[in-house]
Amino acid sequence: MSEGTAKKEEKPSKFQAIRGTRDLLPPETTLWNRVEQTAHEVFGTFGFGEIRLPILEQTELFARSIGLDTEVVSKEMYTFPEKLDFLRENLRNISDAMESQERLNRYLGLVATFTDALKDALEAKRLPDSQANLDLSKQLADLVTETVARWNMGHAKPDSNWKELLGRAETLMWRVNTAERESLRPEGTAGVCRAYIEHGMQQLPQPVKLYYMGPMFRRERPQKGRYRQFYQIGAEVLEAIQPGQGSAKDIPKDAAIDAEVIEMVMMFFDRLELPGVQLNINSIGHSADNCRRGYVEKLRAALGKVKDKLGPDSQRRIATNALRVLDSKLESEQPIIATLPRIADHLCEDCATHYSAVKRELEMRGVFFRENWRLVRGLDYYMRTTFEITAQGLGSQNAVCGGGRYDGLVELLGGPPTKGIGFAIGEDRLILSLQESGKAPAQQGRDVYIAWMGERAHATAIRAAKDLRKAGFSVELPPVEQKFGKALGQADKLGAKYALILGDNEVSEGLWTLKTLSDGSQLKLSEPALIEHLRKSKAVSS
Ligand code: HAM
């Protein structure tokens, strides 16, 4: 092999950001910073303090709070397994294959491989051989046999029975307890509740108002406005329930808190001039027979009657999470959903009173809203108020904020009885919407480009750069001497407003030349006069 070929082969392959993740670059990051700064300011005026949470938490924290049957926990979490990556990887391939409508026999192959691998892992005790896992392994093996039989009978076309069988297999596979310990956070509410308990925040003056911002991770199918690493800005209000405090008595207070939280996020969007903001609200009651549970029974019964007209996803959800059927975006299901019973007609007295009070409180605050009885949200911890905010320019992923009340979640995680309400803004979507509406700042240019020539001028240029930067101006100091023409060209490329020209003459006279690049005018100024001049003109232009 010649040396040339060896070199060619050694050339490392190019790396790319992982699917669903991306780099945020200047000048876009200027907008991100402006958005985050505005959040600090607006939330601060409502008495919220910032909490910085770890990105890794115990898997169980999310499973318990968000819910095992939710898409987020059952399919989308990045969880770090001990040794069982192959099981998870296999499952992800299956999820992707199901979504991309690949040939069904490929899914079947994957399900069979998974089932065999699971059986081996249980036998070798590489997985907890709990009764639940053993049962799942058996059910999966039966499903594979049943599916293979259908295949052999010639039912090889992708009909809905096939999809249903594989959908069932997929649900079973995700239930296998692989004893994994840690997950990348898919959201922030669970972590805030964990921190509230861990730091005994019920001892602080109540309610405790916290906000956070940072990356979240969900293994969703990437598209415009949907990423696997995305950023949220969220806020939560937590309030320990004092012994003897009755929930009915607290309704006006809770409703006012809900409304204030919503008012805060609307004020934030208003400050950013986010276009086409629309607030949707709903109440999903609380989990009791005379409230949500009773409603879900009625809903399930009504869905049972129209089951055949629904797609496989909704059919499956009738049993697992009937409320989520209301979320369906499938065109053919819309007329059917429109005829289903509505939760507003089945709320218990307290929940109905609370919902009316929230609406009244919003009106008092001049917050416009639209009621949407189908707004149920995809996470299990909600009760009573749920809301979502949409904005312009986002296509199908137009929810820029989602939130709601979650009384009881802290207690479910082992803390004292506590109420909660909060929201999270999808920062990526917020930025997209601002960019689409032309609110993004242009490339940030330098204030001053220092065009210096000669050894004496070099020392002066270094000092000038230091003094100007101290005074808050952004300065580009070329590391080596440049010809005048080249320096001005460079200043222009960087979008500099001024060129500070320092040559022998300027240094010996103590008078520096400041050239305004937009009109070519020049001024001779002493150093203090220069800083003063720049300050004044910056104040005029900002
Ligand atoms: P969520 O609706 O799952 O709620 O997410 C809130 C927002 O995060 C969404 O409205 C969306 O803007 C953004 N988002 C979610 N997934 C993605 C993604 N894959 N790519 C880009 N943006 C995304 C929660 O997370 C709750 N913790 C909100 C909450 C706080 N409820 C009470 N307190």
Coordinates of C-alpha atoms and ligand atoms in Angstrom, one line a residue:
M1 CA 0.0 0.0 0.0
S2 CA 1.4 3.4 -0.9
E3 CA 1.7 6.1 1.7
G4 CA -0.9 8.1 -0.1
T5 CA -3.6 5.4 0.1
A6 CA -2.8 4.7 3.7
K7 CA -3.4 8.3 4.6
K8 CA -6.7 8.4 2.6
E9 CA -7.9 5.3 4.5
E10 CA -7.0 6.8 7.9
K11 CA -9.1 9.9 7.3
P12 CA -11.6 9.8 10.1
S13 CA -15.3 9.7 9.1
K14 CA -17.2 12.9 9.6
F15 CA -19.2 13.2 12.8
Q16 CA -22.7 14.6 12.8
A17 CA -25.0 15.6 15.6
I18 CA -27.2 12.7 16.6
R19 CA -30.6 12.5 15.0
G20 CA -33.1 14.7 16.8
T21 CA -30.3 16.9 18.4
R22 CA -28.7 20.0 17.0
D23 CA -26.2 22.7 17.6
L24 CA -27.5 26.2 18.4
L25 CA -25.2 28.7 16.8
P26 CA -24.7 32.5 16.9
P27 CA -26.5 34.7 16.0
E28 CA -29.5 32.4 16.9
T29 CA -28.1 32.0 20.4
T30 CA -28.5 35.7 21.0
L31 CA -32.3 35.2 20.7
W32 CA -32.1 32.2 23.0
N33 CA -30.3 34.3 25.6
R34 CA -32.9 37.1 25.2
V35 CA -35.7 34.7 25.7
E36 CA -34.1 33.2 28.8
Q37 CA -33.3 36.7 30.2
T38 CA -36.9 37.7 29.7
A39 CA -38.0 34.6 31.6
H40 CA -35.7 35.4 34.5
E41 CA -37.1 39.0 34.6
V42 CA -40.9 38.2 34.1
F43 CA -40.9 35.2 36.5
G44 CA -38.9 37.2 39.0
T45 CA -41.6 39.9 39.1
F46 CA -44.1 37.1 40.1
G47 CA -41.9 36.0 43.0
F48 CA -40.5 32.9 41.4
G49 CA -37.0 31.6 42.2
E50 CA -34.8 29.6 39.8
I51 CA -34.1 25.9 40.5
R52 CA -31.4 24.0 38.6
L53 CA -32.1 20.3 38.5
P54 CA -30.0 17.4 37.5
I55 CA -30.6 16.0 34.0
L56 CA -30.4 12.4 35.3
E57 CA -33.0 11.1 37.7
Q58 CA -34.1 7.7 38.8
T59 CA -36.2 6.1 36.1
E60 CA -38.8 5.2 38.8
L61 CA -39.4 8.9 39.5
F62 CA -40.7 9.5 36.0
A63 CA -42.5 6.1 35.8
R64 CA -44.4 6.9 39.0
S65 CA -45.2 10.6 38.2
I66 CA -45.8 10.7 34.5
G67 CA -47.3 7.3 34.4
L68 CA -46.3 3.9 33.0
D69 CA -48.8 3.8 30.2
T70 CA -47.9 7.2 28.8
E71 CA -46.0 7.4 25.5
V72 CA -43.3 9.5 27.3
V73 CA -42.4 6.8 29.8
S74 CA -43.3 3.7 27.9
K75 CA -41.5 4.5 24.7
E76 CA -39.6 7.8 24.7
M77 CA -37.3 7.8 27.7
Y78 CA -33.6 7.5 27.4
T79 CA -32.8 5.1 30.1
F80 CA -29.4 3.7 31.0
P81 CA -29.5 0.0 31.3
E82 CA -27.0 -2.2 33.0
K83 CA -26.4 -4.7 30.2
L84 CA -29.6 -4.9 28.4
D85 CA -29.1 -2.3 25.6
F86 CA -30.0 -4.9 23.0
L87 CA -33.5 -5.3 24.3
R88 CA -34.2 -1.6 24.3
E89 CA -32.5 -1.1 20.9
N90 CA -34.7 -3.8 19.5
L91 CA -37.8 -2.2 20.9
R92 CA -36.8 1.2 19.4
N93 CA -36.3 -0.5 16.0
I94 CA -39.8 -1.9 16.3
S95 CA -41.3 1.5 17.3
D96 CA -39.6 3.1 14.3
A97 CA -40.7 0.3 12.0
M98 CA -44.3 0.4 13.1
E99 CA -44.4 4.2 12.5
S100 CA -42.7 4.0 9.1
Q101 CA -45.1 1.4 7.8
E102 CA -42.4 -1.0 6.8
R103 CA -43.3 -4.5 5.9
L104 CA -45.1 -6.3 8.7
N105 CA -43.0 -9.4 8.5
R106 CA -40.0 -7.3 9.5
Y107 CA -41.8 -6.3 12.8
L108 CA -42.7 -9.9 13.4
G109 CA -39.0 -10.8 13.0
L110 CA -38.0 -8.1 15.5
V111 CA -40.7 -9.2 18.0
A112 CA -39.6 -12.8 17.7
T113 CA -36.0 -11.9 18.2
F114 CA -36.9 -9.8 21.2
T115 CA -39.0 -12.6 22.7
D116 CA -36.2 -15.1 22.3
A117 CA -33.7 -12.7 23.8
L118 CA -36.0 -12.0 26.7
K119 CA -36.5 -15.7 27.4
D120 CA -32.7 -16.3 27.4
A121 CA -32.1 -13.3 29.6
L122 CA -34.6 -14.5 32.1
E123 CA -33.2 -18.0 32.2
A124 CA -29.7 -16.7 32.6
K125 CA -31.0 -14.3 35.3
R126 CA -29.6 -11.3 33.5
L127 CA -33.1 -9.8 34.0
P128 CA -35.2 -9.9 37.2
D129 CA -37.1 -13.2 36.9
S130 CA -40.1 -11.7 38.7
Q131 CA -43.5 -13.2 38.2
A132 CA -44.5 -10.2 36.1
N133 CA -41.5 -10.6 33.8
L134 CA -42.1 -14.4 33.4
D135 CA -45.8 -13.7 32.6
L136 CA -44.8 -11.1 30.0
S137 CA -42.3 -13.5 28.5
K138 CA -45.1 -16.2 28.2
Q139 CA -47.7 -13.8 26.8
L140 CA -45.2 -12.6 24.2
A141 CA -44.3 -16.1 23.1
D142 CA -48.1 -16.8 22.7
L143 CA -48.5 -13.7 20.6
V144 CA -45.6 -14.6 18.4
T145 CA -47.1 -18.0 17.8
E146 CA -50.5 -16.5 17.1
T147 CA -49.0 -14.0 14.7
V148 CA -46.9 -16.6 12.9
A149 CA -50.1 -18.7 12.5
R150 CA -51.9 -15.8 10.9
W151 CA -48.9 -15.3 8.6
N152 CA -49.0 -19.0 7.6
M153 CA -52.7 -18.8 6.9
G154 CA -51.9 -16.2 4.2
H155 CA -52.9 -13.1 6.2
A156 CA -49.7 -11.4 5.2
K157 CA -51.2 -8.1 4.2
P158 CA -50.9 -5.2 6.6
D159 CA -54.5 -5.2 7.8
S160 CA -55.7 -3.8 11.1
N161 CA -55.6 -7.2 12.9
W162 CA -52.0 -7.5 12.2
K163 CA -51.3 -4.0 13.5
E164 CA -53.3 -4.8 16.5
L165 CA -51.4 -7.9 17.3
L166 CA -48.1 -6.2 16.9
G167 CA -49.3 -3.2 18.9
R168 CA -50.2 -5.5 21.7
A169 CA -46.7 -7.2 21.5
E170 CA -45.1 -3.8 21.6
T171 CA -47.0 -2.7 24.7
L172 CA -46.0 -6.0 26.4
M173 CA -42.4 -5.5 25.5
W174 CA -42.2 -2.1 27.0
R175 CA -43.6 -3.4 30.3
V176 CA -40.7 -5.8 30.8
N177 CA -38.8 -4.7 33.9
T178 CA -35.2 -4.5 32.8
A179 CA -34.2 -3.1 36.2
E180 CA -32.8 0.0 34.7
R181 CA -31.9 2.7 37.1
E182 CA -31.4 6.2 35.5
S183 CA -33.1 8.2 32.8
L184 CA -32.4 11.5 31.1
R185 CA -35.2 13.7 32.2
P186 CA -38.1 13.9 29.7
E187 CA -39.6 16.9 31.6
G188 CA -39.0 18.9 34.8
T189 CA -42.1 18.6 37.0
A190 CA -41.1 15.3 38.5
G191 CA -37.7 16.6 39.4
V192 CA -39.1 19.7 41.0
C193 CA -41.4 17.6 43.1
R194 CA -38.5 15.3 44.1
A195 CA -36.5 18.3 45.1
Y196 CA -39.4 19.8 47.1
I197 CA -39.5 16.6 49.1
E198 CA -35.8 16.1 49.4
H199 CA -35.2 19.6 50.7
G200 CA -38.2 19.7 53.0
M201 CA -39.6 22.7 51.2
Q202 CA -42.9 22.3 53.0
Q203 CA -41.1 24.1 55.9
L204 CA -40.7 27.2 53.7
P205 CA -43.4 29.9 53.5
Q206 CA -46.0 28.4 51.1
P207 CA -46.6 28.3 48.3
V208 CA -43.1 27.7 46.9
K209 CA -42.7 29.2 43.4
L210 CA -39.9 27.8 41.3
Y211 CA -38.9 28.0 37.7
Y212 CA -36.3 26.1 35.6
M213 CA -34.9 26.0 32.1
G214 CA -32.8 23.5 30.3
P215 CA -32.6 20.4 28.0
M216 CA -35.1 17.6 28.1
F217 CA -34.9 14.3 26.2
R218 CA -37.6 12.3 24.5
R219 CA -37.0 9.7 21.8
E220 CA -39.8 11.0 19.5
R221 CA -39.8 10.9 15.7
P222 CA -38.0 14.2 14.8
Q223 CA -39.7 16.8 12.7
K224 CA -40.1 20.5 12.6
G225 CA -40.5 21.7 16.2
R226 CA -40.0 18.2 17.6
Y227 CA -36.5 17.1 18.7
R228 CA -35.1 14.4 20.8
Q229 CA -33.1 16.9 22.8
F230 CA -35.3 20.0 23.3
Y231 CA -35.4 22.8 25.8
Q232 CA -38.1 23.8 28.2
I233 CA -38.6 26.8 30.4
G234 CA -41.0 25.7 33.1
A235 CA -42.5 27.0 36.4
E236 CA -44.2 25.2 39.3
V237 CA -46.1 26.4 42.3
L238 CA -46.2 23.9 45.2
E239 CA -48.2 24.3 48.4
A240 CA -48.3 21.9 51.3
I241 CA -51.8 21.2 52.5
Q242 CA -52.1 22.2 56.2
P243 CA -53.9 19.7 58.4
G244 CA -57.6 20.7 58.6
Q245 CA -57.5 22.6 55.3
G246 CA -60.5 21.6 53.3
S247 CA -60.3 21.3 49.6
A248 CA -63.7 23.0 49.1
K249 CA -62.7 26.0 51.2
D250 CA -59.5 26.4 49.2
I251 CA -61.2 26.5 45.8
P252 CA -61.1 30.3 45.3
K253 CA -57.4 30.4 46.3
D254 CA -56.4 27.5 44.1
A255 CA -58.3 29.0 41.2
A256 CA -56.6 32.4 41.7
I257 CA -53.2 30.6 41.7
D258 CA -54.0 28.7 38.5
A259 CA -55.0 32.0 36.8
E260 CA -51.9 33.8 38.0
V261 CA -49.6 31.1 36.7
I262 CA -51.4 31.3 33.3
E263 CA -51.3 35.1 33.4
M264 CA -47.5 34.9 34.0
V265 CA -46.8 32.8 31.0
M266 CA -49.1 35.0 28.8
M267 CA -47.2 38.1 30.0
F268 CA -43.9 36.4 29.1
F269 CA -45.2 35.7 25.6
D270 CA -46.5 39.2 25.4
R271 CA -43.2 40.7 26.4
L272 CA -41.5 38.7 23.6
E273 CA -44.2 39.7 21.1
L274 CA -44.9 36.1 20.2
P275 CA -47.3 36.2 17.3
G276 CA -50.8 34.5 17.3
V277 CA -50.8 33.3 20.9
Q278 CA -53.9 31.3 21.7
L279 CA -54.7 29.8 25.2
N280 CA -56.8 26.7 25.4
I281 CA -58.1 25.6 28.8
N282 CA -60.0 22.7 30.2
S283 CA -60.8 20.9 33.4
I284 CA -60.3 17.1 33.7
G285 CA -61.7 16.9 37.2
H286 CA -60.2 14.6 39.8
S287 CA -60.0 10.8 40.0
A288 CA -63.2 9.8 41.8
D289 CA -66.2 7.8 40.8
N290 CA -68.4 10.9 40.8
C291 CA -65.9 12.8 38.7
R292 CA -63.3 11.7 36.1
R293 CA -63.4 8.0 36.8
G294 CA -67.2 8.0 36.3
Y295 CA -66.7 10.0 33.1
V296 CA -64.0 7.7 31.8
E297 CA -66.4 4.8 32.2
K298 CA -69.1 6.6 30.2
L299 CA -66.5 7.5 27.6
R300 CA -65.3 3.9 27.4
A301 CA -68.8 2.7 26.9
A302 CA -69.4 5.2 24.2
L303 CA -66.1 4.3 22.5
G304 CA -67.0 0.6 22.7
K305 CA -70.0 1.3 20.5
V306 CA -68.0 3.0 17.8
K307 CA -64.8 0.9 18.1
D308 CA -65.0 -0.5 14.6
K309 CA -64.9 3.0 13.1
L310 CA -61.7 3.9 15.0
G311 CA -58.1 3.4 14.0
P312 CA -55.9 0.8 15.8
D313 CA -54.2 3.3 18.0
S314 CA -57.5 4.6 19.4
Q315 CA -58.8 1.1 19.6
R316 CA -55.9 0.1 21.8
R317 CA -56.3 3.2 24.0
I318 CA -60.0 2.4 24.8
A319 CA -58.6 -0.1 27.3
T320 CA -55.3 1.5 28.3
N321 CA -56.1 5.3 28.4
A322 CA -59.5 6.2 27.0
L323 CA -59.1 9.9 27.6
R324 CA -56.2 10.0 25.1
V325 CA -58.5 9.0 22.3
L326 CA -59.8 12.6 22.6
D327 CA -56.3 13.8 21.6
S328 CA -56.5 11.9 18.2
K329 CA -55.6 14.0 15.2
L330 CA -56.8 11.3 12.7
E331 CA -59.1 13.0 10.2
S332 CA -61.5 10.0 10.0
E333 CA -62.0 9.9 13.7
Q334 CA -63.0 13.6 14.1
P335 CA -66.7 13.3 13.4
I336 CA -66.9 10.3 15.8
I337 CA -65.1 12.1 18.6
A338 CA -67.4 15.1 18.3
T339 CA -70.3 12.9 19.4
L340 CA -68.6 11.5 22.5
P341 CA -69.7 12.6 26.1
R342 CA -67.9 15.7 27.4
I343 CA -66.1 15.9 30.7
A344 CA -67.6 19.3 31.6
D345 CA -71.0 17.6 31.9
H346 CA -69.6 15.0 34.4
L347 CA -67.4 17.1 36.8
C348 CA -68.2 16.8 40.5
E349 CA -69.5 19.9 42.2
D350 CA -66.1 21.0 43.6
C351 CA -64.3 20.5 40.3
A352 CA -67.0 22.4 38.4
T353 CA -66.9 25.2 41.0
H354 CA -63.1 25.3 40.6
Y355 CA -63.3 25.4 36.8
S356 CA -65.8 28.3 36.9
A357 CA -63.6 30.2 39.3
V358 CA -60.5 29.7 37.1
K359 CA -62.4 31.2 34.2
R360 CA -63.6 34.1 36.2
E361 CA -60.1 34.8 37.6
L362 CA -58.7 34.7 34.0
E363 CA -61.3 37.2 32.9
M364 CA -60.5 39.5 35.8
R365 CA -56.9 39.4 34.6
G366 CA -57.8 40.2 31.0
V367 CA -56.4 36.9 29.9
F368 CA -58.3 35.6 26.8
F369 CA -58.9 31.9 26.6
R370 CA -60.7 29.3 24.6
E371 CA -62.3 26.3 26.2
N372 CA -61.3 23.0 24.6
W373 CA -63.1 20.0 26.1
R374 CA -60.6 17.6 24.3
L375 CA -57.6 19.0 26.0
V376 CA -56.5 16.1 28.2
R377 CA -52.7 16.2 28.0
G378 CA -50.4 13.2 27.7
L379 CA -49.1 12.9 31.3
D380 CA -50.9 11.1 34.0
Y381 CA -50.4 13.5 36.9
Y382 CA -52.9 16.2 36.0
M383 CA -56.2 17.0 37.7
R384 CA -58.7 19.9 37.3
T385 CA -57.0 22.6 35.3
T386 CA -55.2 21.7 32.1
F387 CA -54.1 24.2 29.5
E388 CA -52.1 24.5 26.3
I389 CA -50.9 27.6 24.4
T390 CA -50.3 27.6 20.6
A391 CA -48.4 30.1 18.5
Q392 CA -48.0 30.9 14.8
G393 CA -45.6 29.5 12.3
L394 CA -45.1 26.1 13.8
G395 CA -47.1 23.7 11.6
S396 CA -48.5 20.6 13.3
Q397 CA -46.3 21.0 16.4
N398 CA -47.8 24.3 17.4
A399 CA -48.1 23.8 21.2
V400 CA -45.6 26.1 22.6
C401 CA -46.6 25.6 26.2
G402 CA -48.5 23.0 28.2
G403 CA -49.4 22.7 31.8
G404 CA -51.9 22.1 34.5
R405 CA -52.7 21.3 38.1
Y406 CA -51.3 18.2 39.8
D407 CA -52.5 18.1 43.4
G408 CA -51.3 14.8 45.0
L409 CA -48.2 14.2 42.9
V410 CA -45.8 15.1 45.7
E411 CA -47.6 12.7 48.0
L412 CA -47.5 10.0 45.3
L413 CA -43.7 10.4 45.3
G414 CA -43.5 10.0 49.1
G415 CA -43.9 13.6 50.3
P416 CA -46.5 15.4 52.3
P417 CA -50.0 16.1 50.9
T418 CA -49.2 19.0 48.5
K419 CA -50.9 20.9 45.7
G420 CA -49.2 21.8 42.5
I421 CA -49.7 23.8 39.3
G422 CA -47.3 24.6 36.6
F423 CA -46.4 24.7 32.9
A424 CA -43.5 24.1 30.6
I425 CA -42.8 26.1 27.5
G426 CA -41.1 24.4 24.5
E427 CA -38.2 26.9 24.0
D428 CA -37.2 25.5 20.6
R429 CA -40.8 26.1 19.3
L430 CA -40.9 29.5 20.9
I431 CA -37.7 30.5 19.1
L432 CA -39.0 29.0 15.8
S433 CA -42.2 31.1 16.1
L434 CA -40.2 34.3 16.9
Q435 CA -37.9 33.6 13.9
E436 CA -40.8 33.0 11.5
S437 CA -42.3 36.2 12.6
G438 CA -39.1 38.1 11.9
K439 CA -38.4 38.8 15.6
A440 CA -34.9 37.2 15.4
P441 CA -32.0 39.6 15.8
A442 CA -29.6 40.0 12.9
Q443 CA -26.0 38.9 13.1
Q444 CA -24.5 40.8 16.0
G445 CA -21.8 43.0 14.6
R446 CA -18.8 44.4 16.5
D447 CA -18.9 48.0 17.8
V448 CA -15.3 48.7 16.9
Y449 CA -12.7 47.2 14.7
I450 CA -9.2 48.4 15.5
A451 CA -7.1 49.0 12.4
W452 CA -3.6 49.4 13.7
M453 CA -0.3 49.8 11.9
G454 CA 3.2 50.0 13.3
E455 CA 4.9 48.7 16.5
R456 CA 4.0 51.7 18.6
A457 CA 0.4 51.6 17.5
H458 CA 0.3 47.9 18.5
A459 CA 0.7 48.7 22.2
T460 CA -1.8 51.5 22.0
A461 CA -4.3 49.2 20.2
I462 CA -4.0 46.6 22.9
R463 CA -4.7 49.2 25.5
A464 CA -7.5 50.8 23.6
A465 CA -9.2 47.4 23.1
K466 CA -8.9 46.7 26.9
D467 CA -10.4 50.1 27.8
L468 CA -13.2 49.9 25.2
R469 CA -14.2 46.4 26.3
K470 CA -14.1 47.5 30.0
A471 CA -16.6 50.2 28.9
G472 CA -18.8 47.5 27.5
F473 CA -18.1 47.8 23.7
S474 CA -17.5 44.7 21.6
V475 CA -14.1 45.1 20.0
E476 CA -12.2 43.2 17.3
L477 CA -8.4 43.5 17.6
P478 CA -6.6 41.9 14.7
P479 CA -3.7 39.9 16.1
V480 CA -1.3 41.1 13.4
E481 CA -0.8 44.4 11.5
Q482 CA -3.0 44.7 8.4
K483 CA -2.9 46.9 5.4
F484 CA -5.4 49.7 5.8
G485 CA -7.7 48.5 2.9
K486 CA -7.7 44.9 4.2
A487 CA -8.5 46.1 7.7
L488 CA -11.5 48.1 6.5
G489 CA -12.7 45.2 4.4
Q490 CA -12.5 42.9 7.4
A491 CA -14.3 45.4 9.6
D492 CA -17.1 45.5 7.0
K493 CA -17.4 41.7 6.9
L494 CA -17.8 41.5 10.6
G495 CA -20.5 44.2 10.5
A496 CA -18.5 46.6 12.7
K497 CA -20.0 50.0 13.2
Y498 CA -16.7 51.8 13.5
A499 CA -13.1 51.4 12.6
L500 CA -10.6 52.9 15.0
I501 CA -7.6 53.9 13.0
L502 CA -4.3 53.8 14.9
G503 CA -1.1 54.6 13.1
D504 CA 2.1 56.5 14.0
N505 CA 0.5 59.9 13.6
E506 CA -2.4 59.1 15.9
V507 CA -0.2 57.7 18.6
S508 CA 2.2 60.7 18.6
E509 CA -0.7 63.2 18.5
G510 CA -2.8 61.4 21.1
L511 CA -5.7 61.9 18.8
W512 CA -7.3 58.8 17.4
T513 CA -9.3 58.5 14.1
L514 CA -12.8 57.0 14.4
K515 CA -14.3 56.1 11.0
T516 CA -18.1 55.5 10.9
L517 CA -18.3 52.7 8.4
S518 CA -21.9 53.3 7.3
D519 CA -21.2 56.8 5.9
G520 CA -17.4 57.0 5.8
S521 CA -17.2 60.1 8.0
Q522 CA -14.2 60.5 10.3
L523 CA -13.6 62.2 13.6
K524 CA -10.4 62.8 15.5
L525 CA -10.8 62.2 19.2
S526 CA -8.8 61.8 22.4
E527 CA -9.2 58.5 24.2
P528 CA -11.7 59.8 26.8
A529 CA -13.6 61.7 24.2
L530 CA -13.8 58.6 22.1
I531 CA -15.4 56.5 24.8
E532 CA -17.8 59.3 25.6
H533 CA -18.7 59.6 21.9
L534 CA -19.3 55.9 21.5
R535 CA -21.4 55.8 24.6
K536 CA -23.6 58.6 23.4
S537 CA -24.1 57.1 19.9
K538 CA -24.9 53.7 21.4
A539 CA -27.5 55.3 23.7
V540 CA -29.1 57.0 20.7
S541 CA -29.2 53.8 18.6
S542 CA -30.6 51.5 21.3
Ligands
HAM1 P1 -45.5 18.7 27.8 O1 -46.8 19.1 27.2 O2 -45.1 17.3 27.7 O3 -45.6 19.1 29.4 O4 -44.3 19.6 27.3 C1 -44.4 21.0 27.4 C2 -44.0 21.6 26.1 O5 -42.7 21.2 25.8 C3 -44.8 21.3 24.8 O6 -45.9 22.1 24.7 C4 -43.8 21.6 23.7 O7 -43.8 22.9 23.4 C5 -42.5 21.2 24.4 N1 -42.1 19.9 23.9 C6 -42.4 18.6 24.3 N2 -41.8 17.7 23.6 C7 -41.0 18.3 22.7 C8 -40.1 17.8 21.7 N3 -39.9 16.5 21.5 N4 -39.5 18.7 21.0 C9 -39.7 20.0 21.1 N5 -40.5 20.5 22.1 C10 -41.2 19.7 22.9 C11 -44.6 18.9 30.3 O8 -43.5 18.6 30.0 C12 -45.1 19.2 31.7 N6 -43.9 18.9 32.6 C13 -45.5 20.6 31.8 C14 -46.0 20.9 33.2 C15 -45.2 21.6 34.1 N7 -47.1 20.6 33.8 C16 -47.2 21.0 35.0 N8 -46.0 21.6 35.3

